Short mmCIF file of N, CA and C in Angstrom, two decimals:
data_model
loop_
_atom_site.label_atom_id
_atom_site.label_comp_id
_atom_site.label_asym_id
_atom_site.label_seq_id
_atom_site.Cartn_x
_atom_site.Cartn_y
_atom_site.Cartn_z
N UNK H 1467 26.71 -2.83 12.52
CA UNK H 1467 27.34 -1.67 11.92
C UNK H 1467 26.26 -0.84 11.22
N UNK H 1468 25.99 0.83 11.71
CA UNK H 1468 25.24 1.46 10.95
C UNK H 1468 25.28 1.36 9.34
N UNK H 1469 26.07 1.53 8.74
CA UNK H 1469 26.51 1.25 7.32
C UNK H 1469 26.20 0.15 6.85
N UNK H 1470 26.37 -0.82 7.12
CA UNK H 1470 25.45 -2.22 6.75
C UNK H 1470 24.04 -2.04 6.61
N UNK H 1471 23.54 -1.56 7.89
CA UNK H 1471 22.41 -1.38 8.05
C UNK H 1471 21.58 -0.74 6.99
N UNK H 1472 22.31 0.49 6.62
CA UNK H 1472 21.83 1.21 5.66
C UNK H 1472 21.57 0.78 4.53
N UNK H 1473 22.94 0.22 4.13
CA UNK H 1473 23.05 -0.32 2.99
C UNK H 1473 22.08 -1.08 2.71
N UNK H 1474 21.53 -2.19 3.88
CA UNK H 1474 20.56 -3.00 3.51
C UNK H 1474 19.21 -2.86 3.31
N UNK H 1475 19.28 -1.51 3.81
CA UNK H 1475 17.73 -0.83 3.63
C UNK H 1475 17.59 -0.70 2.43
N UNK H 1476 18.50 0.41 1.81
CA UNK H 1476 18.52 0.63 0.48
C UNK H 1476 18.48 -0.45 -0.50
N UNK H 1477 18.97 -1.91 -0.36
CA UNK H 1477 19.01 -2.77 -1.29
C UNK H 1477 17.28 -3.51 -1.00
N UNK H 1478 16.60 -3.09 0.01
CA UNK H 1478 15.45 -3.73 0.43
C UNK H 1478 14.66 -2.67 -0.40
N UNK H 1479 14.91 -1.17 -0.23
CA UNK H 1479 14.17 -0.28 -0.95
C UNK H 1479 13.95 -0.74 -2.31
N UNK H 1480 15.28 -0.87 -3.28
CA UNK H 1480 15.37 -0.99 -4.87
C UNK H 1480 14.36 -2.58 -5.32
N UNK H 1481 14.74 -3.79 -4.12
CA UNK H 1481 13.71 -4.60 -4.61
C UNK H 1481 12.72 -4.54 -4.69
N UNK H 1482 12.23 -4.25 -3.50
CA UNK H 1482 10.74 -4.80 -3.13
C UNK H 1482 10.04 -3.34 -4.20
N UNK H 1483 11.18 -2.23 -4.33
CA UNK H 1483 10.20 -1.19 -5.28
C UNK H 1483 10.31 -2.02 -6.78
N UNK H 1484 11.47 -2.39 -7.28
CA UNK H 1484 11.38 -3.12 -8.66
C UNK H 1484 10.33 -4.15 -8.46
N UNK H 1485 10.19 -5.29 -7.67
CA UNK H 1485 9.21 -6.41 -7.79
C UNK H 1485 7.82 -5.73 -7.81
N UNK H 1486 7.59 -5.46 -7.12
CA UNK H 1486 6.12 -4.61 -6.97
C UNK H 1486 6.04 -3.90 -8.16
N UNK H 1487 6.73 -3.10 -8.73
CA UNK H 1487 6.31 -2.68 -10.03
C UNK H 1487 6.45 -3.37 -11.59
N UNK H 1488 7.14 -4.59 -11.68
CA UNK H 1488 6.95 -5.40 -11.97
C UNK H 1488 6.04 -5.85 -12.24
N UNK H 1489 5.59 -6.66 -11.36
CA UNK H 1489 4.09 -7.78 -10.70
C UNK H 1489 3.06 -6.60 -11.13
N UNK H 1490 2.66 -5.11 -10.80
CA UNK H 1490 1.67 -4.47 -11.48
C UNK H 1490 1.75 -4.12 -12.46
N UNK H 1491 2.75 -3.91 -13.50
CA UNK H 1491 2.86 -3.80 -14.74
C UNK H 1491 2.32 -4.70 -15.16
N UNK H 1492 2.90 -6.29 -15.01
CA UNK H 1492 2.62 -7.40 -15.26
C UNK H 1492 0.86 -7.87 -15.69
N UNK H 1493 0.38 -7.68 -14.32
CA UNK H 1493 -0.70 -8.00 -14.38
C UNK H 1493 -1.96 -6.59 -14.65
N UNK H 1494 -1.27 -5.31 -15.25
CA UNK H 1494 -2.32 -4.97 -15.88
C UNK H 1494 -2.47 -4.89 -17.40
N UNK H 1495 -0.95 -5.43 -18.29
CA UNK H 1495 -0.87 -5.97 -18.98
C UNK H 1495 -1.76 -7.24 -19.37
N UNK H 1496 -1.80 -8.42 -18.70
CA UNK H 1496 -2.65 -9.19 -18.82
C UNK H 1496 -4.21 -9.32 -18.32
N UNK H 1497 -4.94 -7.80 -17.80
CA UNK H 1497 -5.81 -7.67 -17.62
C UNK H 1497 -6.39 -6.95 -19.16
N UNK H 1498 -5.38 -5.93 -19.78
CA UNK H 1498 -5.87 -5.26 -20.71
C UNK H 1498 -6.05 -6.75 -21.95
N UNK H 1499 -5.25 -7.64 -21.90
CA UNK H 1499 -5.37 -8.54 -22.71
C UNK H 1499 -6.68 -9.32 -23.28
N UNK H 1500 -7.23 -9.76 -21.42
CA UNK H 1500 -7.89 -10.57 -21.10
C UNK H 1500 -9.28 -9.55 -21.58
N UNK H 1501 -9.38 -8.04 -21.05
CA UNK H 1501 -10.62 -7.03 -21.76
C UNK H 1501 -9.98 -6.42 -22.84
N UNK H 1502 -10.13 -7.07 -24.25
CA UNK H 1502 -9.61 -6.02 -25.20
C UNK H 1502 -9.75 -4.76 -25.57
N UNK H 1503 -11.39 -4.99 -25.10
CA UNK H 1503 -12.15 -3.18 -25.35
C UNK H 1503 -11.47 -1.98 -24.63
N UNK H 1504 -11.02 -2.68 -23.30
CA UNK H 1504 -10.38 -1.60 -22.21
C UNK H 1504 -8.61 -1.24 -22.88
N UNK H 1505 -8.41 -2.46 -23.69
CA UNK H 1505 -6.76 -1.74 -23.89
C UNK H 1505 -6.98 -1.02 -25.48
N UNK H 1506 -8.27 -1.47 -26.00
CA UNK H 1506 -8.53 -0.37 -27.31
C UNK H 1506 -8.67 0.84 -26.72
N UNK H 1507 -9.35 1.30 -25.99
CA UNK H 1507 -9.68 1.90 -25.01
C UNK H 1507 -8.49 3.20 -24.40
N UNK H 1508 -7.90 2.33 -24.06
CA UNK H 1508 -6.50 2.73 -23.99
C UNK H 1508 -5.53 3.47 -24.87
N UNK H 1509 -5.02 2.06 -25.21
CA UNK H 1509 -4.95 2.92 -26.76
C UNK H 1509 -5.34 4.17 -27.37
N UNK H 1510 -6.46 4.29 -27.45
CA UNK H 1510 -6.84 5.42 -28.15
C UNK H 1510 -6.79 6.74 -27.39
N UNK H 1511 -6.42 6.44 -25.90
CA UNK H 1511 -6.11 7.75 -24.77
C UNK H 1511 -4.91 8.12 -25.11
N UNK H 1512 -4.18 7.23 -25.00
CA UNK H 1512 -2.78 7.49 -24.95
C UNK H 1512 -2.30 7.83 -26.93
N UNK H 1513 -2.76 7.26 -27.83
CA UNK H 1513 -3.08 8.27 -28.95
C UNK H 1513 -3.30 9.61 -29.04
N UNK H 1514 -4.34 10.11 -28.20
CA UNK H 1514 -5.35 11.46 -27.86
C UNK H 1514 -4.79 12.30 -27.24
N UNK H 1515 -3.96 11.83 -26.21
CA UNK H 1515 -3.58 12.81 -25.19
C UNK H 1515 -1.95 12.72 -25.57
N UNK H 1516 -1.08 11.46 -26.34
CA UNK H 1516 0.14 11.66 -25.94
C UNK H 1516 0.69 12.05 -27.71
N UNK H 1517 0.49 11.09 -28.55
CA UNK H 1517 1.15 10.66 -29.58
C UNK H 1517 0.47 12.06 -31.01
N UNK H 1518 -0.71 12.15 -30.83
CA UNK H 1518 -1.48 13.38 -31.85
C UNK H 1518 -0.61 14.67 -31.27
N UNK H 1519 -1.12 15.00 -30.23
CA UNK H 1519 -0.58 16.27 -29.79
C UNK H 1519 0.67 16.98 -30.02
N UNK H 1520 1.47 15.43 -29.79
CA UNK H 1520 2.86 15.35 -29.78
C UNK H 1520 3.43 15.77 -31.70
N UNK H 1521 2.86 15.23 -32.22
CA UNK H 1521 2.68 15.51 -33.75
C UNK H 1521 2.45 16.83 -34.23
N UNK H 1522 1.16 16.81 -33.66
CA UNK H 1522 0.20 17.96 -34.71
C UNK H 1522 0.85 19.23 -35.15
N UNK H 1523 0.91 19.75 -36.52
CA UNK H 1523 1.81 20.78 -36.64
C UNK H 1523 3.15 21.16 -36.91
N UNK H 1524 3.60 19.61 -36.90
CA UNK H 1524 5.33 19.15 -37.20
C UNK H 1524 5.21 17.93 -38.54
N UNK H 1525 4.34 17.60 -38.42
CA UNK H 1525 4.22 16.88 -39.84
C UNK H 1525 3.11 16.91 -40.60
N UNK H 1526 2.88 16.44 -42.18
CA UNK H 1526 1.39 16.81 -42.89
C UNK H 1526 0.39 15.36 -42.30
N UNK H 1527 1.31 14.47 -41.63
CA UNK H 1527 0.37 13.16 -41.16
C UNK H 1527 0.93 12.50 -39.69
N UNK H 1528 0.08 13.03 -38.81
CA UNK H 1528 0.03 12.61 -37.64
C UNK H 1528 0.11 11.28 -37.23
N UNK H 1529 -0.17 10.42 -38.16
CA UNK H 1529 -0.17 9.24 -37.79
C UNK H 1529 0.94 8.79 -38.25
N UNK H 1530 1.97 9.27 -39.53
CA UNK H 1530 3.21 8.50 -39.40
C UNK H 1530 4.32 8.66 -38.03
N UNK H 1531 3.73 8.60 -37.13
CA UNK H 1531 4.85 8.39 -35.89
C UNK H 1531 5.81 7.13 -35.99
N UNK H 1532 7.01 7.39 -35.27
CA UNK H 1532 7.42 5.85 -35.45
C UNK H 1532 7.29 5.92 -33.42
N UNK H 1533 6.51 4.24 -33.35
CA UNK H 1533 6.44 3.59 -31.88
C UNK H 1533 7.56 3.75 -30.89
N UNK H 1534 8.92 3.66 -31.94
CA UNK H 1534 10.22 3.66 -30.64
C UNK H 1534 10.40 5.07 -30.13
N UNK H 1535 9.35 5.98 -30.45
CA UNK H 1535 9.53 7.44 -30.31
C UNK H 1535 8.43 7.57 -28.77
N UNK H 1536 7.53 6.82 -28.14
CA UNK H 1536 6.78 6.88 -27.58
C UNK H 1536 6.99 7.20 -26.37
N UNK H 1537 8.40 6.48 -25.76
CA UNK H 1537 8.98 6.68 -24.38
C UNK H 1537 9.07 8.29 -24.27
N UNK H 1538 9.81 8.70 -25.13
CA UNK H 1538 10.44 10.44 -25.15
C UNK H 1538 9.31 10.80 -25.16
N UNK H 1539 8.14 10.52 -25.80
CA UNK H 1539 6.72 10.95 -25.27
C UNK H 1539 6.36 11.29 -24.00
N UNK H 1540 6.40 10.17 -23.32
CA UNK H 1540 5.62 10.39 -22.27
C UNK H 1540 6.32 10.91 -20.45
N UNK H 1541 6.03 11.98 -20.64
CA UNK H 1541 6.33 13.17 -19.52
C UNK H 1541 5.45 12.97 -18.32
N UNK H 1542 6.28 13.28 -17.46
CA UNK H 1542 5.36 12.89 -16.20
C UNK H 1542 3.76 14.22 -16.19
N UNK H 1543 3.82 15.14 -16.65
CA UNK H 1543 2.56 15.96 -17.15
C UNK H 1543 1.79 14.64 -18.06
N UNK H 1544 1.71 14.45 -18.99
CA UNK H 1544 1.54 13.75 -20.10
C UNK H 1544 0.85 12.37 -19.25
N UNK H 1545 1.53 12.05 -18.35
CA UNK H 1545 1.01 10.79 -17.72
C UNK H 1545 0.03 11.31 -16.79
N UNK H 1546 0.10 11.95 -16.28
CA UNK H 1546 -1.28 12.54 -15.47
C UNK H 1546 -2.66 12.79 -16.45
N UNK H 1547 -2.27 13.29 -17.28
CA UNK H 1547 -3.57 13.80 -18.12
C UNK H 1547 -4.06 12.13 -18.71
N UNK H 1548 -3.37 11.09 -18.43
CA UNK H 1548 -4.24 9.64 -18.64
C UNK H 1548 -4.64 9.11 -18.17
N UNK H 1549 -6.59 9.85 -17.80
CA UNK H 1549 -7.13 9.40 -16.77
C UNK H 1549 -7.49 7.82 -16.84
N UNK H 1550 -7.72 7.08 -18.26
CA UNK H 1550 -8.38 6.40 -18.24
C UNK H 1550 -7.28 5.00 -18.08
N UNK H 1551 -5.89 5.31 -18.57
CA UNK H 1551 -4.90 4.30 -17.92
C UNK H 1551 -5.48 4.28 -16.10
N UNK H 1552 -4.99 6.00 -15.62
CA UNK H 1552 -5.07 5.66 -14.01
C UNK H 1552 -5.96 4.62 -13.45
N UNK H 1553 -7.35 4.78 -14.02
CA UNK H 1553 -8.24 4.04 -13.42
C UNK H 1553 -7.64 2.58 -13.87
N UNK H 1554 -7.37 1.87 -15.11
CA UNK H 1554 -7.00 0.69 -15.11
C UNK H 1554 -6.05 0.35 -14.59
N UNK H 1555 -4.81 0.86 -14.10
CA UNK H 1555 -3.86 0.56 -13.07
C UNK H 1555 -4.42 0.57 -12.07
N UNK H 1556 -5.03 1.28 -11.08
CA UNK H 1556 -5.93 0.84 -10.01
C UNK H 1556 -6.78 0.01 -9.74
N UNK H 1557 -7.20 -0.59 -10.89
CA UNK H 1557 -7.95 -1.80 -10.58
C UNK H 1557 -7.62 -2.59 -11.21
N UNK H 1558 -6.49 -2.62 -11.33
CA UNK H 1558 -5.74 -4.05 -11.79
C UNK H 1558 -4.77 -3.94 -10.54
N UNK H 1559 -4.17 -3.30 -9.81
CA UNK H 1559 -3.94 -3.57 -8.44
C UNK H 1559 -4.87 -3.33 -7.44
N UNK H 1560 -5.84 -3.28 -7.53
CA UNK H 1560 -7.36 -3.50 -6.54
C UNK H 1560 -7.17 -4.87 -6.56
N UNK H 1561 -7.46 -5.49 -7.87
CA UNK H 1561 -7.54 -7.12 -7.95
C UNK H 1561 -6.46 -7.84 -7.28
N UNK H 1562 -5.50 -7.50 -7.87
CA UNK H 1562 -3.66 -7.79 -7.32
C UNK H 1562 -2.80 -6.91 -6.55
N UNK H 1563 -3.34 -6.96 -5.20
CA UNK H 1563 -2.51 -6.06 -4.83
C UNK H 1563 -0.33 -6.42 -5.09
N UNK H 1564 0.18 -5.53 -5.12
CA UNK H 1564 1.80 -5.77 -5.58
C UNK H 1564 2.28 -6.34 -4.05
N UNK H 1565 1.52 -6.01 -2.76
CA UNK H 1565 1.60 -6.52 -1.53
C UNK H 1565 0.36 -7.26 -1.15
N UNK H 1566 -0.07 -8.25 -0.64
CA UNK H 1566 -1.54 -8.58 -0.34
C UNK H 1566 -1.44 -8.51 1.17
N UNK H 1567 -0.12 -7.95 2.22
CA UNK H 1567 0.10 -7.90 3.25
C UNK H 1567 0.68 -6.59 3.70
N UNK H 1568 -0.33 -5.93 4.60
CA UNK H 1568 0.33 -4.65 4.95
C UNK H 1568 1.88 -4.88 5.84
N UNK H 1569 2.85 -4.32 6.27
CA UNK H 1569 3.59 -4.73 7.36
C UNK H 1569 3.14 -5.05 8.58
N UNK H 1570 3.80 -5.61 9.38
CA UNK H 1570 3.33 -5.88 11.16
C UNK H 1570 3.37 -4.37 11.68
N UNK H 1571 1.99 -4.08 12.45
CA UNK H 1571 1.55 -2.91 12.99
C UNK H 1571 1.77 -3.26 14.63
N UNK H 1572 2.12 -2.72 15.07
CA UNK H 1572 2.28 -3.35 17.15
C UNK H 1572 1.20 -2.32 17.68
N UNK H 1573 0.23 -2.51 18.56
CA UNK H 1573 0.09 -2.02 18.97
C UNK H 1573 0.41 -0.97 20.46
N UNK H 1574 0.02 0.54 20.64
CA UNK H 1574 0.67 0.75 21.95
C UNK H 1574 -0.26 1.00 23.21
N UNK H 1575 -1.40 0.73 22.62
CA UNK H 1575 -2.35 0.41 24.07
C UNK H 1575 -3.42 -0.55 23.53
N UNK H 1576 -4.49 -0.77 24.63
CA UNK H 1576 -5.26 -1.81 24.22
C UNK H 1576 -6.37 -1.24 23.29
N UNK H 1577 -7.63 -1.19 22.30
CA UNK H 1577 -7.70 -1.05 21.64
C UNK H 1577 -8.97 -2.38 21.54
N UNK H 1578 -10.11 -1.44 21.03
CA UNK H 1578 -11.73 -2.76 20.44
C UNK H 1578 -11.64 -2.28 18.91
N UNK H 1579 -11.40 -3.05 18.15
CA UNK H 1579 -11.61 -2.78 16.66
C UNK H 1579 -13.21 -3.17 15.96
N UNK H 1580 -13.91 -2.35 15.66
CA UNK H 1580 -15.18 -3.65 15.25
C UNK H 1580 -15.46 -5.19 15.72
N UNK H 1581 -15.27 -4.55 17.07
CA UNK H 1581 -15.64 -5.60 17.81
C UNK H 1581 -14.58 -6.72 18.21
N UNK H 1582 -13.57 -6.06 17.64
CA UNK H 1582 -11.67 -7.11 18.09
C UNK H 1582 -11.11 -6.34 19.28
N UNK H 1583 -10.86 -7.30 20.18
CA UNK H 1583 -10.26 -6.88 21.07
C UNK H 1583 -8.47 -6.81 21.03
N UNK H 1584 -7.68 -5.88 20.44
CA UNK H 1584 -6.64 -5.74 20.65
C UNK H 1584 -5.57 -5.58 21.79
N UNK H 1585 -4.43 -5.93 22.34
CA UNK H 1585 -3.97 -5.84 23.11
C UNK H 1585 -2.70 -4.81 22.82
N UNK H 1586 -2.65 -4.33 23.95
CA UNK H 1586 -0.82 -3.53 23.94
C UNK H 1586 -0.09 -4.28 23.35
N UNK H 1587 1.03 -4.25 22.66
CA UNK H 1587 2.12 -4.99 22.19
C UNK H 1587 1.76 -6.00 21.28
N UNK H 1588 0.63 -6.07 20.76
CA UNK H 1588 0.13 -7.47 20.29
C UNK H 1588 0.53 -6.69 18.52
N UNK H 1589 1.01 -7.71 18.04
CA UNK H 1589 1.27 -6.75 16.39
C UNK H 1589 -0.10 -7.85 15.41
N UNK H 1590 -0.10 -7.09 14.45
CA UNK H 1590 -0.82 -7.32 13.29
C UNK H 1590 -0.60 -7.22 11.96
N UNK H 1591 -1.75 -7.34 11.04
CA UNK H 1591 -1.37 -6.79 9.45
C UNK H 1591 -2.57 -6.80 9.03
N UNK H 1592 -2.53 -6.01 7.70
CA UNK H 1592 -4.11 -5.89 7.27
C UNK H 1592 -3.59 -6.40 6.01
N UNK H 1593 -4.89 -7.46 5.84
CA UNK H 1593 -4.99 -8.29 4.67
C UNK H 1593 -5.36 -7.29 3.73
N UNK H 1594 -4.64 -6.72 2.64
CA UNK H 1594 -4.87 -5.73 1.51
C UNK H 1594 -5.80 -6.02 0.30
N UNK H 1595 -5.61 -7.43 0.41
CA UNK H 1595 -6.23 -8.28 -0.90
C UNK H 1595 -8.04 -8.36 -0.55
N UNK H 1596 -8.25 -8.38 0.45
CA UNK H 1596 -9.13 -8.75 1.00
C UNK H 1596 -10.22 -7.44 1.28
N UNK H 1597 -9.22 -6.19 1.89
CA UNK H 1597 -10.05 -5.04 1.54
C UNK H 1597 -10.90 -4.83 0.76
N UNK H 1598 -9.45 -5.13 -0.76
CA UNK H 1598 -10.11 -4.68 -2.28
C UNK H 1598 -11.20 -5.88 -2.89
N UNK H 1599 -11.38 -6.52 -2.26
CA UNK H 1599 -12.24 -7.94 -2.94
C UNK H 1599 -13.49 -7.69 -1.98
N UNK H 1600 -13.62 -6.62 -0.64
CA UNK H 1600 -14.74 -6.59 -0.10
C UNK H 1600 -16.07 -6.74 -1.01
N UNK H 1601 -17.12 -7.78 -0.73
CA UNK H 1601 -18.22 -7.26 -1.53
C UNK H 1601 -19.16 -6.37 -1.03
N UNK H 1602 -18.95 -5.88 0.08
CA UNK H 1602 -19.75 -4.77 0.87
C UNK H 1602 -19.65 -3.91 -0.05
N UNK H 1603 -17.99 -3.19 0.02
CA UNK H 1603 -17.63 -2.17 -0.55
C UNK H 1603 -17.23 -1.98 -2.05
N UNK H 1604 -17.51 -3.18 -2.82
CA UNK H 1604 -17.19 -3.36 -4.46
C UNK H 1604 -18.23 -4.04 -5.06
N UNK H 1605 -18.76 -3.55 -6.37
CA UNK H 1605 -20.06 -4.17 -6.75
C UNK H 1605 -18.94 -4.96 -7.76
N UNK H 1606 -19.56 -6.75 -7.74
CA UNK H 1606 -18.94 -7.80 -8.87
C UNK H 1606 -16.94 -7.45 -8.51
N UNK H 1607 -17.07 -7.60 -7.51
CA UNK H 1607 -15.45 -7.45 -6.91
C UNK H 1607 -14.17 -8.06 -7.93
N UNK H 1608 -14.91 -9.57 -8.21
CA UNK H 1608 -14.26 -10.39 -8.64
C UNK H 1608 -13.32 -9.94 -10.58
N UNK H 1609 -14.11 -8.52 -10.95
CA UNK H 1609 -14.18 -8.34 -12.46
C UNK H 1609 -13.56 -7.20 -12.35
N UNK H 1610 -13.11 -7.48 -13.23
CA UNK H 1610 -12.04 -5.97 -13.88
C UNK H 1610 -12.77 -5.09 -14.17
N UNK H 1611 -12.97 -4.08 -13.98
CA UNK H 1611 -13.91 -3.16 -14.14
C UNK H 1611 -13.18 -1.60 -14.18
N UNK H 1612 -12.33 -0.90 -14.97
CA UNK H 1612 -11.78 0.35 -14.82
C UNK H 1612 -12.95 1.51 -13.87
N UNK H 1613 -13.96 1.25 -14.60
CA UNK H 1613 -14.84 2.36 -14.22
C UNK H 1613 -15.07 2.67 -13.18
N UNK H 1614 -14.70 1.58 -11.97
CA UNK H 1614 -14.62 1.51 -10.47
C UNK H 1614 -14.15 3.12 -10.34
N UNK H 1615 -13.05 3.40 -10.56
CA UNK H 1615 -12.33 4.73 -10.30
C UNK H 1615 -12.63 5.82 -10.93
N UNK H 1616 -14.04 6.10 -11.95
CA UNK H 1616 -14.29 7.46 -12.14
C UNK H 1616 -15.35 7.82 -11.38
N UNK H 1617 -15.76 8.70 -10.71
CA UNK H 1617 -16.47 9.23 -10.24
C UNK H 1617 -17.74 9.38 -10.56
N UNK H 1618 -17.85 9.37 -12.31
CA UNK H 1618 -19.17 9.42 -12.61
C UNK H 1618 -19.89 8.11 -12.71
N UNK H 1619 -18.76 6.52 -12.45
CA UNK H 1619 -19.51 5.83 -12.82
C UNK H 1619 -20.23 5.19 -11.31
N UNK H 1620 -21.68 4.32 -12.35
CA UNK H 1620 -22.26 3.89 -10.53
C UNK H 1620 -21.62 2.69 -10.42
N UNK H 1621 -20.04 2.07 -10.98
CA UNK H 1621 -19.59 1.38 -10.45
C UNK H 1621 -18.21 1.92 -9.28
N UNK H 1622 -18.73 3.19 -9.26
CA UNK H 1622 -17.31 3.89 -7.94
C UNK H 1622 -18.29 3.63 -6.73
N UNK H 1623 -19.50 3.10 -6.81
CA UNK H 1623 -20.11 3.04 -5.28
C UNK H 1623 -19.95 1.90 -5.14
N UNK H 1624 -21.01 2.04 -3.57
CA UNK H 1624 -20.68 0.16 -2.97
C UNK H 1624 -22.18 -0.19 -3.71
N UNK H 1625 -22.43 -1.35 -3.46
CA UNK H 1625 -23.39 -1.90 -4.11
C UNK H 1625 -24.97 -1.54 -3.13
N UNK H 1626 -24.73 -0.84 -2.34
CA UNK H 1626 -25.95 -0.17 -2.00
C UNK H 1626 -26.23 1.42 -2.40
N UNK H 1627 -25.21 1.45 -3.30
CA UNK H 1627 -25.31 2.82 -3.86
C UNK H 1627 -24.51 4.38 -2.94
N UNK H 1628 -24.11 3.45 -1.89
CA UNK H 1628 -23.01 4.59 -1.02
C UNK H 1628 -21.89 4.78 -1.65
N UNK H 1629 -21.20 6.21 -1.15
CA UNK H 1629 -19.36 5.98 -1.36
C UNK H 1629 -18.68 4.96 -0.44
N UNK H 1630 -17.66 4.15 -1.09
CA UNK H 1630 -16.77 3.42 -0.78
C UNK H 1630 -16.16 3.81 0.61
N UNK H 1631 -15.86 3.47 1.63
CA UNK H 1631 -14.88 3.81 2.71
C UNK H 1631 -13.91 3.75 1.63
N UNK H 1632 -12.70 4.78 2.42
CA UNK H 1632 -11.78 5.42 2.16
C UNK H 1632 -10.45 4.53 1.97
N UNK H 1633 -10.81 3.57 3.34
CA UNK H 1633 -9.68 2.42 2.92
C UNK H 1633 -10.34 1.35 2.38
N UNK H 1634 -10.86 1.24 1.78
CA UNK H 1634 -11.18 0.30 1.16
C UNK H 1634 -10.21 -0.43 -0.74
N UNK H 1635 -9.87 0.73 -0.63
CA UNK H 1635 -8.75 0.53 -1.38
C UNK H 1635 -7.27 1.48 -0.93
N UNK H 1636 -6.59 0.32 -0.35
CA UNK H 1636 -5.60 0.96 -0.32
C UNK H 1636 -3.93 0.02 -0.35
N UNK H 1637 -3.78 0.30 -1.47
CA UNK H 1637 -2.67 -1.03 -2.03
C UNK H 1637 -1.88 -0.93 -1.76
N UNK H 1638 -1.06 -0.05 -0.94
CA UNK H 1638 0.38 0.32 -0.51
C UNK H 1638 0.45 0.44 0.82
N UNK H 1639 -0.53 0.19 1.53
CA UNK H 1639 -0.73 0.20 3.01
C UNK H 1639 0.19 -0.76 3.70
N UNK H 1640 1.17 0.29 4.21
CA UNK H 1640 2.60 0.24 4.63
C UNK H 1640 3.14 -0.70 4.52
N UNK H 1641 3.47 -0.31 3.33
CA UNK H 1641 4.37 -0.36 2.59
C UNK H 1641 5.47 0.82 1.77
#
């Protein structure tokens, strides 16, 4: 029955989107834990960019905010301008991807991959986890490192000092 069908998509949509965001919340929570400097760090962005601003000019002390006020804070504008969260969510799912398995890909003709010989019809998946842990393409793969994702740092190259291939991080790969 089409309607079933649907239905079950949609109930496949709401999980696998709740678990996955979950599991990366989760674990960049316990990455900021594990580097305190990076969630002081933090902290003090999301101070800078969300909680001062949000103040300044409505009271004589910016800092008496109350915390349960923080959500109504933060605007999807407001979340963009936090570059230095973005980068730590990205490499706290670099480390963990929320999938470590792309879906089954089929192929529709035959196909040499770096030297793999693929066949018509033959399906696959790309190990996601494995991308992001490349040590070709990640200097000290194994470490939390935000700075991976700014541009200015020389930890956004590979460890020969090139740019990264493009997929080399890519955590949602179909998904």
């Amino acid at each position: 029955n089409d309607m079933e069908a649907i239905v079950d998509e949609c109930f496949t949509f709401f999980f696998a989107g709740s678990q996955t965001s979950s599991a990366a919340t989760q674990n960049l929570l316990l990455h900021l834990i594990k580097n305190r400097h990076y969630g002081d760090q933090l902290l003090q962005e999301i101070e800078n960019v969300v909680i001062r601003p949000t103040y300044e000019g409505k009271s004589p002390d910016a800092s008496a905010w109350e915390p349960s006020n923080l959500l109504s804070m933060l605007t999807y504008e407001k979340i963009q301008e936090l570059e230095f969260y973005s980068r730590c969510f990205n490499e706290s799912i670099r480390l963990q991807p929320p999938v470590y398995y792309s879906t089954s890909f089929k192929m529709t003709r035959d196909v040499v991959a770096g030297g793999l010989k693929i066949k018509a019809n033959d399906l696959f998946c790309v190990d996601i986890w494995r991308l992001c842990m490349n040590p070709k393409e990640w200097q000290e793969p194994e470490k939390f490192l935000p700075e991976r994702f700014d541009p200015e740092s020389k930890y956004n190259l590979t460890p020969d000092g090139k740019p990264r291939h493009p997929c080399s991080f890519t955590p949602f790969l179909g998904g």
